PDB file of N, CA and C in Angstrom:
ATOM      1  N   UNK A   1       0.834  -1.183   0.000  1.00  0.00           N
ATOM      2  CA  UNK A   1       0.000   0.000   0.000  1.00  0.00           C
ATOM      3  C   UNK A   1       0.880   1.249   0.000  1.00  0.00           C
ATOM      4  N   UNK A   2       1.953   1.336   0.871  1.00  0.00           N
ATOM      5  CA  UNK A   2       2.761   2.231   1.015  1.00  0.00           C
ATOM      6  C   UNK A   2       3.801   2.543  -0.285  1.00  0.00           C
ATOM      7  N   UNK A   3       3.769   1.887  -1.222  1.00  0.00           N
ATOM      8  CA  UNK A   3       4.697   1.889  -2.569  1.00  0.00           C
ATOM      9  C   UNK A   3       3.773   1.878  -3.048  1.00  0.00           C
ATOM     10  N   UNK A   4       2.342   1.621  -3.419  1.00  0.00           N
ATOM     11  CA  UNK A   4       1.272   2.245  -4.562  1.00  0.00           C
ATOM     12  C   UNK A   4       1.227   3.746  -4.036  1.00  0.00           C
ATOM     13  N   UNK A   5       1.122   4.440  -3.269  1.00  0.00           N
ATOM     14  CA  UNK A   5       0.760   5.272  -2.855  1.00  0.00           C
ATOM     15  C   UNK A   5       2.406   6.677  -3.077  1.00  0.00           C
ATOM     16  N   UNK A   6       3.147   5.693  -3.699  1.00  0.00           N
ATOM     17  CA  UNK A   6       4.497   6.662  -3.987  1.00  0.00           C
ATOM     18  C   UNK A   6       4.472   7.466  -5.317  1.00  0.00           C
ATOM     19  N   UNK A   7       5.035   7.868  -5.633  1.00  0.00           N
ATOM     20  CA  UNK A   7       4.843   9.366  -6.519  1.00  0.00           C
ATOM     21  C   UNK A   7       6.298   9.500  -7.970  1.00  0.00           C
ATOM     22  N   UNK A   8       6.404   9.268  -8.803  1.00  0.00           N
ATOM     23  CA  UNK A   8       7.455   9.529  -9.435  1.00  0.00           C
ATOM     24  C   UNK A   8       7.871   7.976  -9.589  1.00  0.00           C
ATOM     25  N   UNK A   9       9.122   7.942 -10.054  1.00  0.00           N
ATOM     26  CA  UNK A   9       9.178   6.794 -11.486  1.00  0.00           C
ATOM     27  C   UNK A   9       9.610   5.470 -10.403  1.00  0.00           C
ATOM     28  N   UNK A  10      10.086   5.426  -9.450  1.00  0.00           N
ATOM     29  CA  UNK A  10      10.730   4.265  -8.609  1.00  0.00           C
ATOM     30  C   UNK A  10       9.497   3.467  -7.740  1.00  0.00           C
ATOM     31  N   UNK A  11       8.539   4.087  -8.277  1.00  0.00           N
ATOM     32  CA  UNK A  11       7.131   2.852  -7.961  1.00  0.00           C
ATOM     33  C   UNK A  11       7.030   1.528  -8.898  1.00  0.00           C
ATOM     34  N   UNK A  12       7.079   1.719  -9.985  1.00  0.00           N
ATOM     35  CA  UNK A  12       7.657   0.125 -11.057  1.00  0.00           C
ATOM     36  C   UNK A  12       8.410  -0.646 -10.814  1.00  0.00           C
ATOM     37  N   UNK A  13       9.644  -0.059 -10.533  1.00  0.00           N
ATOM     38  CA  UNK A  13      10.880  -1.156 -10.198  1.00  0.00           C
ATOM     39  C   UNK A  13      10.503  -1.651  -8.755  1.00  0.00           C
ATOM     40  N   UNK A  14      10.104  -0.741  -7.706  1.00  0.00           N
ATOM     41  CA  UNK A  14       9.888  -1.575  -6.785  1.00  0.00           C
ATOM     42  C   UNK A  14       9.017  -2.219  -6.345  1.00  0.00           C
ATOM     43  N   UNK A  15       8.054  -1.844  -7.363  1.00  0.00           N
ATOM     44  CA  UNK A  15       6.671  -3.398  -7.431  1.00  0.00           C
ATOM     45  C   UNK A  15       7.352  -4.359  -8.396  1.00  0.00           C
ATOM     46  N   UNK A  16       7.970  -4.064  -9.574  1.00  0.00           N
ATOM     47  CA  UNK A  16       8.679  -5.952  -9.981  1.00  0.00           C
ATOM     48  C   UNK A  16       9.525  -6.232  -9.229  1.00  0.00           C
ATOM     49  N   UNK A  17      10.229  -5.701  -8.547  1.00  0.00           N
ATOM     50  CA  UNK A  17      11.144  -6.229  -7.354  1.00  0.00           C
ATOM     51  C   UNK A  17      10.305  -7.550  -6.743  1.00  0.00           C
ATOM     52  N   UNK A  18       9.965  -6.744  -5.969  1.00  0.00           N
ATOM     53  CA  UNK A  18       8.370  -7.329  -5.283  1.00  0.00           C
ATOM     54  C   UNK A  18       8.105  -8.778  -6.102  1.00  0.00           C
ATOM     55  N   UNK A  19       7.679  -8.870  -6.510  1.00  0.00           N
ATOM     56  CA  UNK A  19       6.575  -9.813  -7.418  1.00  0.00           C
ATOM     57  C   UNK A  19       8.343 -10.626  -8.167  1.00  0.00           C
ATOM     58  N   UNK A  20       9.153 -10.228  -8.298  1.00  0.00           N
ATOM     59  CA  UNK A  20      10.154 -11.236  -8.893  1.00  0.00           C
ATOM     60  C   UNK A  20      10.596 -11.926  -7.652  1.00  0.00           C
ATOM     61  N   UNK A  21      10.632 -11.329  -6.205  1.00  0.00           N
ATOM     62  CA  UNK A  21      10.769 -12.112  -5.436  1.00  0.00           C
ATOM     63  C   UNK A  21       9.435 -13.131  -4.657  1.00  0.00           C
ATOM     64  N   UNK A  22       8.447 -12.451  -4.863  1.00  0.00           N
ATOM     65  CA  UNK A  22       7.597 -13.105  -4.762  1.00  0.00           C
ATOM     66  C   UNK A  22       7.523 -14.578  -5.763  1.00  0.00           C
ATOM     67  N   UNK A  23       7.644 -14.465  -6.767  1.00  0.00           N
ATOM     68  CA  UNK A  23       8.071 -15.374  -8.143  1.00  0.00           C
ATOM     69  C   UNK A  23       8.540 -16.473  -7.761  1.00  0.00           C
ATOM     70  N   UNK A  24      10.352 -16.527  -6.685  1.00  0.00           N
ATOM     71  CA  UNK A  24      11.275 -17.038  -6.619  1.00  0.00           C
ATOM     72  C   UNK A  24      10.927 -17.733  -4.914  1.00  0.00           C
ATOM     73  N   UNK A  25      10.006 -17.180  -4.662  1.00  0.00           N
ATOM     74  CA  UNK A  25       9.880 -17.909  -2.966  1.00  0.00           C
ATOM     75  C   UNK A  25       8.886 -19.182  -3.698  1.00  0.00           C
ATOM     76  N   UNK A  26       7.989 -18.704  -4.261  1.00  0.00           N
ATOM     77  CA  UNK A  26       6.658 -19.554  -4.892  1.00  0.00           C
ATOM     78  C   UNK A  26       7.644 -20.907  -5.492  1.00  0.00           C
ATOM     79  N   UNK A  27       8.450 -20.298  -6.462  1.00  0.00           N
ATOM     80  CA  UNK A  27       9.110 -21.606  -7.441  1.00  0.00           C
ATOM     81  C   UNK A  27      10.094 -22.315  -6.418  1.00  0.00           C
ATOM     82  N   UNK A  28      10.587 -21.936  -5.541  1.00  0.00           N
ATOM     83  CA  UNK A  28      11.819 -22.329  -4.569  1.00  0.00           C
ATOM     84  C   UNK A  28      10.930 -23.642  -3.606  1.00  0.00           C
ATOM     85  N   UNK A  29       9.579 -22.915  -2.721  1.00  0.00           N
ATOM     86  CA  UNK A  29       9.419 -23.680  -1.296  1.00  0.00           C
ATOM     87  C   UNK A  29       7.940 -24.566  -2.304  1.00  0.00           C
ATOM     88  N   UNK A  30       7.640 -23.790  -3.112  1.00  0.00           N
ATOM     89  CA  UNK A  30       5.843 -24.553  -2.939  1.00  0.00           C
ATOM     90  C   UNK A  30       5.914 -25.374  -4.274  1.00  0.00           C
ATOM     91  N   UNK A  31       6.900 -25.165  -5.224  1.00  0.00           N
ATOM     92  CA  UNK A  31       6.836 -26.063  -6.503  1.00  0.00           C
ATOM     93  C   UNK A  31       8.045 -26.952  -5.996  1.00  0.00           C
ATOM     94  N   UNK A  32       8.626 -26.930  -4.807  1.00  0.00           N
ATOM     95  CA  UNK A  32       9.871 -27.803  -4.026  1.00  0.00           C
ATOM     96  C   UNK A  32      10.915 -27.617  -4.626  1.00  0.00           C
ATOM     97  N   UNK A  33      11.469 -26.869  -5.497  1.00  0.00           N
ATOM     98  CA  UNK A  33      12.458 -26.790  -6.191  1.00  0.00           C
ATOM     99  C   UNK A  33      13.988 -26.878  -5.022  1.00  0.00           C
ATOM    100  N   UNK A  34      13.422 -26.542  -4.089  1.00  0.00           N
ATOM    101  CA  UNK A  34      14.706 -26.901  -2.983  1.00  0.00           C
ATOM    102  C   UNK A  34      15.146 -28.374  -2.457  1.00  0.00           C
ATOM    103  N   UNK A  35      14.829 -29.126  -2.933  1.00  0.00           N
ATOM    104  CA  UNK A  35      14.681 -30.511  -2.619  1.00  0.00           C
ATOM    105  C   UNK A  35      14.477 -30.885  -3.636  1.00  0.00           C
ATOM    106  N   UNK A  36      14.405 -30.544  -4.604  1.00  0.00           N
ATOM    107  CA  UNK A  36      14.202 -31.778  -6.093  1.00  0.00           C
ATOM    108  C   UNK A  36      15.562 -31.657  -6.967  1.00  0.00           C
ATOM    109  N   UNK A  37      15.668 -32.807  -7.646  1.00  0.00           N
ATOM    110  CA  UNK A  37      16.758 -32.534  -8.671  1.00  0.00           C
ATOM    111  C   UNK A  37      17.149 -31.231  -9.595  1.00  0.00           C
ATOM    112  N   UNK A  38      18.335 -30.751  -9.735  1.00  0.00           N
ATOM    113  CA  UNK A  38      18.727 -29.648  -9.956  1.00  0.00           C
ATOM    114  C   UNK A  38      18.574 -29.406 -11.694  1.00  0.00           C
ATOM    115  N   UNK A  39      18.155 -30.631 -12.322  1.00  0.00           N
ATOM    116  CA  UNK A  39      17.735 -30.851 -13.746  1.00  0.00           C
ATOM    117  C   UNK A  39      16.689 -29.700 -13.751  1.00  0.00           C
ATOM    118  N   UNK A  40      15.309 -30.018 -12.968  1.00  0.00           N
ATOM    119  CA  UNK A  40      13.707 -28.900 -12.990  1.00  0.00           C
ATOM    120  C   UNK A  40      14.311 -28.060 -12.845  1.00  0.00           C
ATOM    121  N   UNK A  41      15.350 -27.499 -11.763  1.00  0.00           N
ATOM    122  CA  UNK A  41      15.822 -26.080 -11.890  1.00  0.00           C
ATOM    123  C   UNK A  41      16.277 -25.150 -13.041  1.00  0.00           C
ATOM    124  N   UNK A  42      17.309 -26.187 -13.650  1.00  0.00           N
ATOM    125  CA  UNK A  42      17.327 -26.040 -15.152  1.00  0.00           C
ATOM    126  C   UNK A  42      16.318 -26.113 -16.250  1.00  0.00           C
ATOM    127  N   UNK A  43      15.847 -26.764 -16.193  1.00  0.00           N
ATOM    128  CA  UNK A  43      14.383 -26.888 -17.068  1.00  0.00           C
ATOM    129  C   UNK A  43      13.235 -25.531 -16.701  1.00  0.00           C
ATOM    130  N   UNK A  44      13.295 -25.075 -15.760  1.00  0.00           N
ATOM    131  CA  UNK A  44      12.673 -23.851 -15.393  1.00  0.00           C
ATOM    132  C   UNK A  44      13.884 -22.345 -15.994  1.00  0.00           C
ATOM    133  N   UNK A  45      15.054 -22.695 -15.443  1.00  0.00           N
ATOM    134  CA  UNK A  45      15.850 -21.325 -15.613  1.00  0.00           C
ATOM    135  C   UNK A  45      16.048 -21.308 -17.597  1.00  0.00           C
ATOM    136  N   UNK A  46      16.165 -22.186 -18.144  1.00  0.00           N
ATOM    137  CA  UNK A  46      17.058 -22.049 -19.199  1.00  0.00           C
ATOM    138  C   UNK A  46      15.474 -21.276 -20.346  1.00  0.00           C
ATOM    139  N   UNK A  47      14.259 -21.755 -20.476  1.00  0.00           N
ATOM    140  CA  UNK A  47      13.408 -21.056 -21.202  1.00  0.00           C
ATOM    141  C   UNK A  47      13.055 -19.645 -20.582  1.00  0.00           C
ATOM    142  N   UNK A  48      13.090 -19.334 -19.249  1.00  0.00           N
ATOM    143  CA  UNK A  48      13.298 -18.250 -18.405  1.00  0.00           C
ATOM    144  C   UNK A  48      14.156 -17.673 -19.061  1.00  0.00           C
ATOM    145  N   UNK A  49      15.229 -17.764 -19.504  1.00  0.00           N
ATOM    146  CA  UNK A  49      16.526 -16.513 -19.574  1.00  0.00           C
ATOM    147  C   UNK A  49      16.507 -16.643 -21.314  1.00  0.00           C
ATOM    148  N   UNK A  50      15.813 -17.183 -21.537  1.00  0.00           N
ATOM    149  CA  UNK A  50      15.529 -16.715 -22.996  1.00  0.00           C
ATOM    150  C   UNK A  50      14.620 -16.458 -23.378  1.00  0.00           C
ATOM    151  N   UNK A  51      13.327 -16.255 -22.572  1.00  0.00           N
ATOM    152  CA  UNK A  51      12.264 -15.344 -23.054  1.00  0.00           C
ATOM    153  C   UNK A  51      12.568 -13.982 -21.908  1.00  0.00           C
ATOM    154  N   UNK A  52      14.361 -13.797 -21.470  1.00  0.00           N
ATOM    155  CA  UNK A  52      14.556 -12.039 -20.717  1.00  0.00           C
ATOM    156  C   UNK A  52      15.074 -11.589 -22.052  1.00  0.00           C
ATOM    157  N   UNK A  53      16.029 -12.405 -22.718  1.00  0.00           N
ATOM    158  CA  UNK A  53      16.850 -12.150 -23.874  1.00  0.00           C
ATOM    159  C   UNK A  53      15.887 -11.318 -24.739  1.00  0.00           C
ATOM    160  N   UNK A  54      14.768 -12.167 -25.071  1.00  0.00           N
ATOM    161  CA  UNK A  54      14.159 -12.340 -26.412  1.00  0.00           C
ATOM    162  C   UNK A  54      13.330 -10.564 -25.707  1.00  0.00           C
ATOM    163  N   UNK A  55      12.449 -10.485 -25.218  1.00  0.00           N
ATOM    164  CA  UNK A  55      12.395  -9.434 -24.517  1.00  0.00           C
ATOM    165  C   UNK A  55      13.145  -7.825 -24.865  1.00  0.00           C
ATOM    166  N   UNK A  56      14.102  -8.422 -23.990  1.00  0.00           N
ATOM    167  CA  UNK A  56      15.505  -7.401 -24.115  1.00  0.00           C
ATOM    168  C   UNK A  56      15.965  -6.731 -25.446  1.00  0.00           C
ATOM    169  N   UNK A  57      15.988  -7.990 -26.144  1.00  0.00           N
ATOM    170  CA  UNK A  57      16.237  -7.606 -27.666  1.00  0.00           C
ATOM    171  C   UNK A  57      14.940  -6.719 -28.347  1.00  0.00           C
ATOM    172  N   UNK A  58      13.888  -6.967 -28.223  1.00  0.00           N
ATOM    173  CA  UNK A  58      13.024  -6.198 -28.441  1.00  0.00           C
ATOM    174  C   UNK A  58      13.120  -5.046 -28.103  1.00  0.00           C
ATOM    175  N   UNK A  59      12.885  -4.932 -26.735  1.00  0.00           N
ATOM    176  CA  UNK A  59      13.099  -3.114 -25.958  1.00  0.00           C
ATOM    177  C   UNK A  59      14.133  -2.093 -26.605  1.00  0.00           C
ATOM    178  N   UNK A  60      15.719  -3.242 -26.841  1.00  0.00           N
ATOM    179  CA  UNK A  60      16.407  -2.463 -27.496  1.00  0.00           C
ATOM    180  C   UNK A  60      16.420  -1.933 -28.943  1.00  0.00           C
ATOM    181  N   UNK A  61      15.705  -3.106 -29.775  1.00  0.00           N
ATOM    182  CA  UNK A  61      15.729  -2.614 -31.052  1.00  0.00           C
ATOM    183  C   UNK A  61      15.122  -1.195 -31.541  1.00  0.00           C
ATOM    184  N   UNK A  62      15.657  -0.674 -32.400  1.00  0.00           N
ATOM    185  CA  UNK A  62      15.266   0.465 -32.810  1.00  0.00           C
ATOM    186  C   UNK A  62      13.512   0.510 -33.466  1.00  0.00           C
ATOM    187  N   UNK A  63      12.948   1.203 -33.738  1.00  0.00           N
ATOM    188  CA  UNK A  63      11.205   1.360 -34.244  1.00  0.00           C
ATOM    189  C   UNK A  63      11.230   2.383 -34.918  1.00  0.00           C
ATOM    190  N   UNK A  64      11.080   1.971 -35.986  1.00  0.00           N
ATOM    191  CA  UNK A  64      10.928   3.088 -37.620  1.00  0.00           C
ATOM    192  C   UNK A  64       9.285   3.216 -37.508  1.00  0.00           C
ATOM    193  N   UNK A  65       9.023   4.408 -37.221  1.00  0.00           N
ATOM    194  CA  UNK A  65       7.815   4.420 -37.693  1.00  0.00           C
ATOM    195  C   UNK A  65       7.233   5.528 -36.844  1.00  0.00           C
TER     196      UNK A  65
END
């Protein structure tokens, strides 16, 4: 409530803050990723860091138009 209620541009980053750690407690304790083979971890991280890429590359590309 106290960060919706903030003013100027550092309200975004610190609601995905938020919610990426929120993200990482969820996938860590309740999908067990702390106790299961380190393969799912991989199988979760590796399409993860290529749909930040794929993303990324977008944001950066230039837009004619």
């Amino acid at each position: 409530v106290v960060i919706g209620s903030l003013d100027g541009g550092l309200k975004i980053p610190l609601l995905l803050g938020i919610a990426g750690v929120k993200a990482y407690l969820v996938v860590y304790f309740y999908m067990h990723l702390k106790t299961d083979s380190r393969i799912f971890a991989l199988v979760l991280i590796v399409p993860l860091f290529v749909a930040l890429v794929s993303m990324l590359f977008v944001l950066i590309t230039p837009h004619n138009g």
